[in-house]
Amino acid sequence: MAKKEYLMGNEAMGRGAVEKGVKVVAGYPGTPASEVLEYAAKYADVRVEWCINEKVALEIALGASLCHTRAMAVMKHNGTNVALDFLMHLNYTGVRGGLVLISGDDPGGNSSQNEEDSRIITHLDAHLPVFDPWCPQEAKDMVRAAFELSEKTELCFIVRPVMRVCHARSQVSLEEITGNGKEPFFTDDRSRFIMSAVKEPEAGGVLRPVIRHRWLNKKQPELLQIMEDSPFNHVEKGEGNIGLVACGIGYAYVREAEKILGKKFPVLKLGTLPLPGDKVAGFAHRMNKLVVYEDSEPIVEGMLKELFYDRDIKVEIVGRSGFLPMEGELSTGIVLKSLAALYPELEKSVPRTAPLEIKIPVRTRTQCVGCAYRGLLHALKLMARKTHGVVTGDIGCYDAGSFLPLELQSTIYCMGSSIPMATGVAYSGTKQPVFSIIGDSTFFHNGVLGLINAIHNAVDMVAIVCDNRTTAMTGFQPHPGSDTDITGRPAVAIDIAKLATAAGATSARTVNPYNIAEVAGALEKAAKEKGVSVIIASSPCYLLGRRNGDIGFTPRKVSLNPDLCNGCKICIEYFGCPAIHFSNKKATIDQAACVECGMCVAVCQRGAIT
Amino acid sequence: MNLNILIAGVGGQGNLFASSILAEYFINQGHEVLAVETIGAAQRGGSVVSHLRISDDEIYSPLIPAGKVDIILGFETLEMLRNFQMLAADGRYLLNDYQEPTVLCNMEMDTYPTDESIAAALKKSGKKGYLIKATECAREIGDSLLTNVVMVGALCQLSPLLNRQEVKQVLAGKSPVKVREPNLKAFDAGGALVKSAMGQP
């Protein structure tokens, strides 16, 4: 019997890559995919790297692949957007050593700014093959198969797990670690690896992009045959002539629903793109209706409609174009509800649920107790409200400053958009002062370009970089400002203040965000300057610091004198520490929750907190 | 055997460690285990829910379907209430008497339900369960971070599907040396809390 280990889906994918002899794994942290890379980092002979961003990660992976080395790039769906420019070229050139791109999707937007389905850009745009696993074991099997098939077809293979597969934990079979048996060596093939609008003499002067596009198109029949024979697609017999097309995680929910209902339906389990056309057509011939369960856009649904039109197959197809919810993530409950709509007699078998008869408050996200950024956000909110300034935000822990109680940042889009958006606000002609706020990891990821652009164009703005020396929100991964890499090896820490100064910022002040007066003073000065003034609020992440014995403050016990508290709520609405409670017109300190950072002492203007 | 356990709490309460102890125990017993956590983007203070599914057959969905939870462990009151409708008709609960106010409650823009209204709603649901002071007990042992282990100890007392001694062995094996003793103490204390809640000696 094969050895089994209780692994998370992400770890299972990392293991799959290691078993297939991957030698380079590069990525950028992002929920739900981060642990893939962290698992691979346990193996000393694999070069594992958190890169500055996802495009760089994919470029590194291809560089290794061109030397016949197996390589993998790991990212979340938003990151795949960042890497898309490169992906739209490597699809034309192809690969040498097996190259796998893991793109973790977050249907429902549990930990993301959108709930994009990355099958669209990777398959429909880039025409690359995609595997969509339903469980950790299949995710691992797919990564293993992807390496073999990538080398066989010379194409980059995409594995697109959704969050519930990434984060699911189960017993996964371990297999031996092997490799492709190739010595790394780079040989030239400029007709492939020089992607440019050059005329090919050998092809009668046809432009190279057209020739490479033709190469990619010619690969498609080979892919179709691979998917036709793939173990990741199969048919299950069942009662009735409504066929359930279960794609990726949809298979888990369909089988679960069958178990609950005690019924077996005809099921077409799909895990690949392109679709296995013959298998799909064979299944559809016996049905008069198909229901497609997929996360999250109706992609397979649309592809089936196209396929059946071409093959003149008449069958009704419904799914996430309206029959099923068009937004949010799939669930067993959604499958059960849809089956009860199709078979009304099943309604009685659907589990009943009754919510409690009580109003349950929403728990919104906020900074951790002890987080240095709370002091920064407090000072910035005072400044922004006083000057009627506009604050553009970015992705990271500090983005919680945009929610209640602070409601500070006015915009949040994607990684790095804070500074360019602030630039646009400044260009609009408004007289409002402009502030942007971005985290350290996000700054390196994409923000630095916006900063250089703003400096070059002498935009009047204050750009604040929150520097807690780690990528905190996704689990403390290092970034280019860190002095060690993922394996603990020494790394060159890029100094943000020096970088800003070298680029020509009007000023670059490093402040301690726990010191509210210091932050406020820096903001006052910066707001009066012309051009781009950079403020770096630098202090270690409290959670990480507590773990490493390197917190950014000297603990001090605080107490609140209720006689001095006049109930002004500045400590709630302009600071919002979860350890400060408010009731009966007075603030109180929850000593059990307080970590003694002492910042609130400076917040209270009546001296009630000491 | 089929058993679905849902652990509802807030970030920092050690929800994942509790789930991993139970998972290892059931795997050792030869069962299939499928688990998943739902965590928002927050490192601390946000809602965290662990789904743990145990069966002798293949398990498909990592998320427990609504209405199929056998036991809900409430590490924090509000988070248990939020997930309470996931319980099966004959599902039971084990609630830690601990309340973490929300930001909006602190701002008086929202109201944390009162003890009376919570007790009334739970009573009206008709579901059986116990309220225990796990966090208070953890603090007495030395650290509120032991709440998760107190709750696991309590669960082992509540459910005959768990063998106390064997779960304790798993706990000992998974505990770093520094916290092994407090963990084992917390585990026993959790069992005692349920015993006394059940009116047993």
Coordinates of C-alpha atoms in Angstrom, one line a residue, chain A residues 103-564:
Chain A
S103 CA -3.5 29.6 -10.5
G104 CA -5.6 29.4 -7.3
D105 CA -9.0 30.9 -7.7
D106 CA -11.3 32.3 -4.9
P107 CA -14.9 32.0 -6.0
G108 CA -17.0 33.9 -3.5
G109 CA -14.1 36.4 -3.0
N110 CA -13.4 35.0 0.5
S111 CA -9.9 36.5 0.6
S112 CA -9.8 38.5 -2.6
Q113 CA -10.9 41.8 -4.3
N114 CA -12.8 39.9 -7.0
E115 CA -14.0 36.4 -7.7
E116 CA -12.5 36.1 -11.2
D117 CA -12.4 32.7 -12.9
S118 CA -8.8 32.3 -14.2
R119 CA -9.8 29.6 -16.6
I120 CA -10.9 32.4 -18.9
I121 CA -7.5 34.0 -19.4
T122 CA -5.5 30.8 -19.2
H123 CA -7.6 28.7 -21.5
L124 CA -9.9 30.9 -23.6
D125 CA -7.3 33.7 -24.0
A126 CA -4.0 31.8 -23.9
H127 CA -5.3 28.6 -25.4
L128 CA -3.3 26.6 -22.8
P129 CA -4.6 23.3 -21.3
V130 CA -6.1 23.6 -17.8
F131 CA -6.7 21.0 -15.1
D132 CA -9.4 21.8 -12.5
P133 CA -9.1 19.4 -9.5
W134 CA -12.0 18.4 -7.2
C135 CA -10.0 17.2 -4.2
P136 CA -6.4 17.3 -2.8
Q137 CA -5.5 13.9 -4.2
E138 CA -6.6 14.8 -7.7
A139 CA -4.8 18.1 -7.4
K140 CA -1.6 16.2 -6.7
D141 CA -2.3 13.7 -9.5
M142 CA -2.9 16.6 -11.9
V143 CA 0.3 18.4 -11.0
R144 CA 2.2 15.1 -11.7
A145 CA 0.4 14.6 -15.0
A146 CA 0.9 18.2 -15.9
F147 CA 4.7 17.9 -15.7
E148 CA 4.8 14.9 -18.0
L149 CA 2.3 16.3 -20.5
S150 CA 4.0 19.7 -20.5
E151 CA 7.2 18.1 -21.7
K152 CA 5.3 15.8 -24.2
T153 CA 3.3 18.7 -25.8
E154 CA 5.9 21.5 -25.2
L155 CA 3.1 23.6 -23.6
C156 CA 2.8 25.2 -20.2
F157 CA 0.0 23.3 -18.3
I158 CA -2.2 25.2 -15.9
V159 CA -3.6 23.7 -12.7
R160 CA -6.5 25.8 -11.5
P161 CA -7.6 24.7 -8.0
V162 CA -10.4 26.7 -6.2
M163 CA -10.0 27.7 -2.6
R164 CA -11.9 24.8 -1.2
V165 CA -9.5 22.4 -2.9
C166 CA -6.4 24.4 -1.9
H167 CA -7.4 24.5 1.7
A168 CA -9.0 21.0 2.0
R169 CA -7.0 18.5 4.0
S170 CA -7.2 14.8 3.5
Q171 CA -5.0 11.6 3.3
V172 CA -3.0 11.9 0.1
S173 CA -0.8 9.1 -1.4
L174 CA 2.9 9.8 -1.6
E175 CA 5.0 8.5 -4.4
E176 CA 8.7 8.3 -5.2
I177 CA 10.6 11.4 -6.1
T178 CA 11.8 11.2 -9.7
G179 CA 12.9 13.6 -12.4
N180 CA 13.1 14.0 -16.2
G181 CA 16.6 12.8 -16.3
K182 CA 17.9 15.8 -18.2
E183 CA 21.0 17.8 -17.5
P184 CA 20.3 21.5 -17.5
F185 CA 21.7 23.1 -20.6
F186 CA 20.6 26.1 -22.7
T187 CA 20.7 25.8 -26.5
D188 CA 19.5 28.5 -28.9
D189 CA 16.4 28.4 -30.9
R190 CA 15.8 32.0 -31.9
S191 CA 12.9 31.3 -34.1
R192 CA 11.0 30.3 -31.0
F193 CA 12.5 32.3 -28.1
I194 CA 12.8 35.7 -29.9
M195 CA 9.3 36.8 -29.8
S196 CA 9.2 39.7 -32.2
A197 CA 7.5 41.1 -35.3
V198 CA 10.2 39.7 -37.5
K199 CA 9.7 38.3 -41.0
E200 CA 10.7 34.7 -41.4
P201 CA 12.7 34.2 -44.6
E202 CA 12.1 30.4 -44.5
A203 CA 8.3 31.0 -44.3
G204 CA 8.2 33.4 -47.3
G205 CA 8.3 36.5 -45.1
V206 CA 5.4 35.7 -42.9
L207 CA 5.6 37.5 -39.5
R208 CA 6.8 35.4 -36.6
P209 CA 3.8 36.0 -34.4
V210 CA 1.6 34.5 -37.0
I211 CA 3.8 31.5 -37.4
R212 CA 4.0 30.9 -33.6
H213 CA 0.2 31.4 -33.3
R214 CA -0.2 28.7 -36.0
W215 CA 2.1 26.4 -34.0
L216 CA -0.1 26.9 -30.9
N217 CA -3.3 26.2 -33.0
K218 CA -1.7 23.0 -34.4
K219 CA -1.2 21.8 -30.8
Q220 CA -4.9 21.8 -30.1
P221 CA -5.9 18.5 -31.8
E222 CA -3.1 16.8 -29.8
L223 CA -4.5 18.3 -26.6
L224 CA -8.0 17.2 -27.5
Q225 CA -6.8 13.6 -27.8
I226 CA -5.0 13.8 -24.5
M227 CA -8.1 15.0 -22.7
E228 CA -10.2 12.3 -24.4
D229 CA -7.9 9.7 -22.8
S230 CA -7.4 11.6 -19.5
P231 CA -8.3 9.9 -16.2
F232 CA -9.5 13.2 -15.0
N233 CA -12.7 13.0 -17.1
H234 CA -15.2 10.1 -16.8
V235 CA -18.9 9.2 -17.1
E236 CA -21.0 7.7 -14.3
K237 CA -24.3 6.0 -15.1
G238 CA -27.5 6.9 -13.3
E239 CA -31.2 7.3 -13.4
G240 CA -33.1 9.7 -15.6
N241 CA -32.1 11.7 -18.7
I242 CA -31.0 14.9 -17.0
G243 CA -27.2 14.7 -17.0
L244 CA -25.1 16.4 -14.3
V245 CA -21.9 17.9 -15.7
A246 CA -19.6 18.2 -12.7
C247 CA -16.5 20.3 -13.2
G248 CA -13.7 20.6 -10.7
I249 CA -15.0 21.2 -7.2
G250 CA -18.5 20.9 -8.7
Y251 CA -17.9 17.1 -8.7
A252 CA -17.5 17.1 -4.9
Y253 CA -20.8 18.9 -4.4
V254 CA -22.7 16.8 -6.9
R255 CA -21.5 13.5 -5.3
E256 CA -22.3 14.9 -1.9
A257 CA -25.8 15.8 -3.0
E258 CA -26.3 12.4 -4.4
K259 CA -25.3 10.8 -1.1
I260 CA -27.7 13.0 0.8
L261 CA -30.6 12.3 -1.6
G262 CA -29.8 8.6 -1.8
K263 CA -30.0 8.8 -5.6
K264 CA -27.5 8.2 -8.5
F265 CA -27.8 10.5 -11.5
P266 CA -26.0 10.3 -14.8
V267 CA -22.8 12.3 -14.1
L268 CA -20.1 13.6 -16.5
K269 CA -17.1 14.4 -14.3
L270 CA -14.8 16.9 -16.0
G271 CA -11.4 18.0 -14.9
T272 CA -9.8 19.3 -18.1
L273 CA -9.9 22.1 -20.7
P274 CA -10.1 21.6 -23.6
L275 CA -13.1 19.3 -23.1
P276 CA -13.0 15.7 -24.3
G277 CA -15.4 16.3 -27.2
D278 CA -16.2 12.7 -28.0
K279 CA -16.8 11.7 -24.4
V280 CA -19.0 14.8 -23.9
A281 CA -21.0 14.1 -27.0
G282 CA -21.4 10.4 -26.1
F283 CA -22.8 11.4 -22.7
A284 CA -25.1 14.1 -24.1
H285 CA -26.6 11.9 -26.8
R286 CA -28.5 10.0 -24.1
M287 CA -29.7 13.1 -22.3
N288 CA -32.4 15.7 -23.0
K289 CA -31.0 18.2 -20.5
L290 CA -27.6 18.9 -19.0
V291 CA -26.9 20.9 -15.8
V292 CA -23.4 22.2 -15.6
Y293 CA -21.9 22.7 -12.1
E294 CA -18.7 24.8 -12.2
D295 CA -16.9 27.5 -10.2
S296 CA -17.6 30.2 -11.1
E297 CA -18.3 31.5 -14.6
P298 CA -20.3 29.5 -17.2
I299 CA -17.2 28.6 -19.2
V300 CA -17.8 24.8 -19.7
E301 CA -21.5 25.6 -20.2
G302 CA -20.6 28.0 -23.1
M303 CA -18.0 25.5 -24.6
L304 CA -20.7 22.8 -24.5
K305 CA -23.1 25.0 -26.4
E306 CA -20.5 25.7 -29.0
L307 CA -19.5 22.0 -29.3
F308 CA -23.1 20.8 -29.6
Y309 CA -23.9 23.5 -32.2
D310 CA -21.0 22.2 -34.3
R311 CA -22.0 18.6 -33.9
D312 CA -25.7 19.3 -34.4
I313 CA -26.6 17.8 -30.9
K314 CA -29.9 19.0 -29.6
V315 CA -29.9 19.1 -25.8
E316 CA -30.9 21.8 -23.4
I317 CA -27.9 23.2 -21.3
V318 CA -28.3 25.1 -18.1
G319 CA -25.8 26.2 -15.5
R320 CA -24.3 29.3 -14.1
S321 CA -25.6 31.5 -16.9
G322 CA -28.8 31.9 -14.8
F323 CA -30.3 28.6 -13.8
L324 CA -27.7 28.4 -11.0
P325 CA -26.6 31.5 -9.2
M326 CA -24.4 33.7 -11.4
E327 CA -22.2 34.9 -8.5
G328 CA -20.6 33.5 -5.4
E329 CA -19.3 30.0 -4.9
L330 CA -21.0 26.7 -5.6
S331 CA -22.1 24.5 -2.7
T332 CA -23.8 21.2 -1.9
G333 CA -26.8 23.4 -1.0
I334 CA -27.0 24.9 -4.4
V335 CA -26.8 21.5 -6.1
L336 CA -29.5 20.2 -3.8
K337 CA -31.7 23.2 -4.5
S338 CA -31.3 22.8 -8.3
L339 CA -32.0 19.1 -8.2
A340 CA -35.2 19.7 -6.1
A341 CA -36.3 22.2 -8.8
L342 CA -35.8 19.6 -11.5
Y343 CA -37.2 16.7 -9.5
P344 CA -39.9 18.2 -7.1
E345 CA -40.3 14.8 -5.3
L346 CA -36.8 15.3 -3.9
E347 CA -37.6 18.4 -2.0
K348 CA -38.5 16.4 1.1
S349 CA -35.0 14.9 1.2
V350 CA -33.2 18.2 1.3
P351 CA -31.9 18.9 4.8
R352 CA -33.9 21.5 6.6
T353 CA -32.1 24.4 8.3
A354 CA -33.6 27.0 10.6
P355 CA -31.6 30.1 11.6
L356 CA -31.7 31.1 15.2
E357 CA -34.3 33.7 16.1
I358 CA -31.7 36.3 17.1
K359 CA -30.0 39.1 15.3
I360 CA -26.3 38.3 14.7
P361 CA -23.9 41.2 14.3
V362 CA -21.5 41.1 11.3
R363 CA -17.8 40.8 12.2
T364 CA -15.9 43.2 10.0
R365 CA -12.1 43.0 9.6
T366 CA -9.8 45.3 11.5
Q367 CA -6.2 45.7 12.4
C368 CA -4.9 43.2 15.0
V369 CA -4.6 44.5 18.6
G370 CA -1.0 45.8 18.8
C371 CA -0.7 46.5 15.1
A372 CA 1.7 49.4 14.4
Y373 CA -0.5 50.5 11.5
R374 CA -3.3 51.5 13.8
G375 CA -1.2 54.4 15.0
L376 CA -0.4 55.4 11.4
L377 CA -4.0 55.1 10.3
H378 CA -5.1 57.2 13.3
A379 CA -2.6 60.0 12.5
L380 CA -3.5 59.9 8.8
K381 CA -7.2 60.0 9.5
L382 CA -6.8 63.1 11.6
M383 CA -4.7 64.7 8.8
A384 CA -7.1 63.7 6.0
R385 CA -10.2 64.9 7.8
K386 CA -8.5 68.2 8.8
T387 CA -7.4 68.9 5.2
H388 CA -10.3 67.3 3.4
G389 CA -7.7 65.1 1.7
V390 CA -8.3 62.1 -0.5
V391 CA -6.6 58.8 0.5
T392 CA -6.2 56.1 -2.1
G393 CA -5.5 52.7 -0.8
D394 CA -3.9 49.4 -1.7
I395 CA -4.0 45.6 -0.9
G396 CA -2.7 44.4 2.5
C397 CA -3.5 44.5 6.2
Y398 CA -3.7 48.2 6.3
D399 CA -6.7 48.1 3.9
A400 CA -8.9 47.4 6.9
G401 CA -8.5 51.2 7.6
S402 CA -11.0 51.6 4.8
F403 CA -13.8 49.9 6.7
L404 CA -15.7 51.0 9.8
P405 CA -14.7 52.5 12.2
L406 CA -11.9 54.4 10.4
E407 CA -13.3 54.7 6.9
L408 CA -10.0 56.3 5.8
Q409 CA -9.1 55.0 2.3
S410 CA -11.5 56.0 -0.4
T411 CA -10.3 53.6 -3.1
I412 CA -8.9 50.0 -3.2
Y413 CA -8.5 48.1 -6.5
C414 CA -5.6 45.9 -7.2
M415 CA -1.9 45.6 -6.2
G416 CA -0.1 48.8 -6.7
S417 CA -3.0 51.0 -7.9
S418 CA -2.9 53.5 -4.9
I419 CA -0.1 55.8 -6.2
P420 CA -1.2 56.0 -9.8
M421 CA -4.8 56.6 -8.7
A422 CA -3.6 59.4 -6.4
T423 CA -1.8 60.8 -9.4
G424 CA -5.0 60.9 -11.4
V425 CA -6.9 62.5 -8.5
A426 CA -4.1 65.2 -8.4
Y427 CA -4.4 65.7 -12.2
S428 CA -8.2 66.1 -12.0
G429 CA -7.9 69.7 -10.9
T430 CA -9.4 69.2 -7.5
K431 CA -7.9 71.3 -4.7
Q432 CA -8.1 68.4 -2.2
P433 CA -4.7 67.2 -1.0
V434 CA -3.8 63.7 -2.1
F435 CA -2.4 60.9 0.0
S436 CA -1.7 57.3 -1.0
I437 CA -1.1 54.4 1.3
I438 CA 0.5 51.1 0.3
G439 CA 2.2 48.2 2.1
D440 CA 5.8 47.1 1.7
S441 CA 5.3 43.9 -0.2
T442 CA 2.7 45.5 -2.4
F443 CA 5.0 48.4 -2.9
F444 CA 7.7 46.1 -4.4
H445 CA 5.1 44.0 -6.3
N446 CA 3.8 46.8 -8.4
G447 CA 3.7 50.1 -6.4
V448 CA 7.3 51.1 -7.2
L449 CA 6.4 51.8 -10.8
G450 CA 3.6 54.1 -9.9
L451 CA 5.9 55.9 -7.5
I452 CA 8.6 56.4 -10.1
N453 CA 6.0 57.7 -12.5
A454 CA 4.6 60.2 -10.0
I455 CA 8.1 61.4 -9.0
H456 CA 9.1 61.8 -12.6
N457 CA 6.0 63.9 -13.3
A458 CA 6.4 66.0 -10.1
V459 CA 2.9 65.1 -8.8
D460 CA 2.1 66.9 -5.6
M461 CA 1.2 64.0 -3.2
V462 CA 2.2 62.2 -0.1
A463 CA 3.0 58.5 -0.7
I464 CA 2.9 56.4 2.5
V465 CA 4.6 53.0 2.6
C466 CA 3.6 50.7 5.5
D467 CA 6.7 48.7 6.2
N468 CA 6.2 45.9 8.6
R469 CA 9.1 43.9 7.0
T470 CA 6.9 41.0 5.8
T471 CA 3.9 40.0 3.7
A472 CA 1.7 39.8 6.8
M473 CA -1.8 39.2 5.5
T474 CA -0.9 36.1 3.6
G475 CA 1.1 34.5 6.4
F476 CA 4.4 36.4 6.8
Q477 CA 6.3 35.6 3.6
P478 CA 9.5 37.5 2.9
H479 CA 9.7 40.2 0.2
P480 CA 12.5 42.2 -1.4
G481 CA 12.7 44.4 1.7
S482 CA 13.4 41.3 3.9
D483 CA 17.0 40.3 4.8
T484 CA 16.3 36.6 4.5
D485 CA 14.5 34.5 1.9
I486 CA 11.9 31.7 2.3
T487 CA 14.5 29.2 3.4
G488 CA 16.2 31.6 5.8
R489 CA 19.2 32.2 3.5
P490 CA 20.5 35.8 3.8
A491 CA 19.0 38.1 1.1
V492 CA 19.8 41.7 0.1
A493 CA 17.1 43.8 1.8
I494 CA 16.1 46.7 -0.5
D495 CA 15.9 50.0 1.5
I496 CA 12.6 51.7 0.5
A497 CA 13.7 55.2 1.7
K498 CA 17.0 54.9 -0.3
L499 CA 15.0 53.7 -3.3
A500 CA 12.6 56.6 -3.1
T501 CA 15.5 59.1 -2.6
A502 CA 17.4 57.7 -5.5
A503 CA 14.3 58.0 -7.7
G504 CA 14.1 61.7 -6.8
A505 CA 11.4 61.9 -4.2
T506 CA 11.1 65.4 -2.6
S507 CA 11.6 63.7 0.8
A508 CA 11.7 60.2 2.3
R509 CA 11.0 60.2 6.0
T510 CA 11.1 57.0 8.0
V511 CA 8.8 57.1 11.1
N512 CA 7.8 54.8 13.9
P513 CA 4.1 54.2 13.4
Y514 CA 3.7 53.4 17.2
N515 CA 4.7 57.1 17.8
I516 CA 1.6 59.0 16.7
A517 CA 3.1 62.4 17.3
E518 CA 6.1 61.5 15.1
V519 CA 3.8 60.3 12.3
A520 CA 1.6 63.4 12.6
G521 CA 4.7 65.6 12.4
A522 CA 5.9 63.9 9.3
L523 CA 2.5 64.2 7.6
E524 CA 2.3 67.9 8.4
K525 CA 5.7 68.6 6.8
A526 CA 5.1 66.3 3.8
A527 CA 1.8 67.8 3.0
K528 CA 3.4 71.2 2.7
E529 CA 6.0 70.1 0.2
K530 CA 5.9 70.1 -3.6
G531 CA 6.3 66.9 -5.6
V532 CA 6.1 63.4 -4.1
S533 CA 6.9 63.2 -0.4
V534 CA 7.4 59.6 0.8
I535 CA 6.8 58.5 4.4
I536 CA 7.9 55.0 5.4
A537 CA 6.1 53.9 8.5
S538 CA 8.4 51.2 9.7
S539 CA 8.0 48.7 12.5
P540 CA 7.8 44.9 12.6
C541 CA 4.5 43.2 12.3
Y542 CA 3.3 42.6 15.9
L543 CA 2.2 39.0 15.3
L544 CA 5.4 38.1 13.7
G545 CA 7.5 40.1 16.2
R546 CA 5.8 38.4 19.1
R547 CA 6.8 35.1 17.6
N548 CA 10.4 36.2 17.0
G549 CA 10.8 38.2 20.2
D550 CA 11.2 41.4 18.2
I551 CA 8.1 43.6 18.8
G552 CA 8.2 47.3 18.0
F553 CA 7.3 48.7 21.4
T554 CA 8.1 48.5 25.0
P555 CA 5.0 47.0 26.7
R556 CA 3.2 49.3 29.1
K557 CA 0.1 48.6 31.0
V558 CA -2.6 51.2 30.3
S559 CA -5.6 52.1 32.3
L560 CA -8.6 54.3 31.6
N561 CA -10.0 56.8 34.1
P562 CA -13.8 56.8 33.6
D563 CA -14.1 60.2 35.3
L564 CA -12.0 61.8 32.6

